[in-house]
Amino acid sequence: MFAPDAAWVRYERLDGLTAEQQERFLPLCPDFVIELLSLSDSLADTQAKMRQYLANGLRLG
């Protein structure tokens, strides 16, 4: 499970989740994510994370 620095999910996808699911980490891949690189992050690791997002349905990152 990943927690992006910023994310966006279409309302239609959120509307299908229960209230309890919406109060926690969402059990779905966002439509759009932003990952910010800090000095301790490697570019290769962040690129690998983005590839995993894409493999799970990410539309834009």
XYZ file of C-alpha atoms in Angstrom:
61
model
C 0.000 0.000 0.000
C 1.268 3.447 -0.936
C 0.316 6.862 0.363
C 1.115 9.501 -2.289
C 2.032 13.056 -1.376
C -1.137 14.237 -3.145
C -3.904 12.327 -4.902
C -7.213 12.775 -6.678
C -10.007 10.246 -7.221
C -13.083 10.781 -9.406
C -16.270 11.244 -7.399
C -17.960 8.352 -9.206
C -15.340 5.972 -7.832
C -15.590 7.346 -4.289
C -19.368 7.131 -4.347
C -19.141 3.343 -4.666
C -17.266 2.985 -1.358
C -18.857 2.541 2.049
C -18.636 5.361 4.612
C -16.162 3.272 6.609
C -13.942 2.736 3.542
C -13.969 6.472 2.856
C -12.694 7.263 6.373
C -9.481 5.230 5.997
C -6.865 4.752 3.330
C -8.939 4.193 0.219
C -8.996 0.586 -1.051
C -8.315 1.713 -4.619
C -5.653 3.287 -6.780
C -6.113 7.053 -7.285
C -6.747 8.486 -10.749
C -3.991 11.091 -10.287
C -1.032 11.196 -7.892
C 1.838 13.526 -7.109
C 5.033 12.179 -5.601
C 7.539 14.761 -4.407
C 11.211 13.844 -4.210
C 13.020 14.723 -1.017
C 16.772 14.543 -0.590
C 16.442 11.067 0.923
C 14.378 9.674 -1.999
C 16.013 8.019 -4.962
C 14.720 8.754 -8.440
C 14.802 5.042 -9.332
C 12.662 4.073 -6.310
C 10.146 6.816 -7.076
C 9.959 5.789 -10.724
C 9.353 2.175 -9.624
C 6.557 3.359 -7.337
C 4.972 5.294 -10.216
C 5.169 2.188 -12.434
C 3.311 0.245 -9.747
C 0.634 2.946 -9.594
C 0.278 2.764 -13.394
C 0.011 -1.032 -13.305
C -2.857 -0.663 -10.820
C -4.947 1.802 -12.823
C -3.372 5.233 -12.321
C -4.368 7.531 -15.164
C -1.869 10.384 -14.583
C 1.083 10.936 -12.286
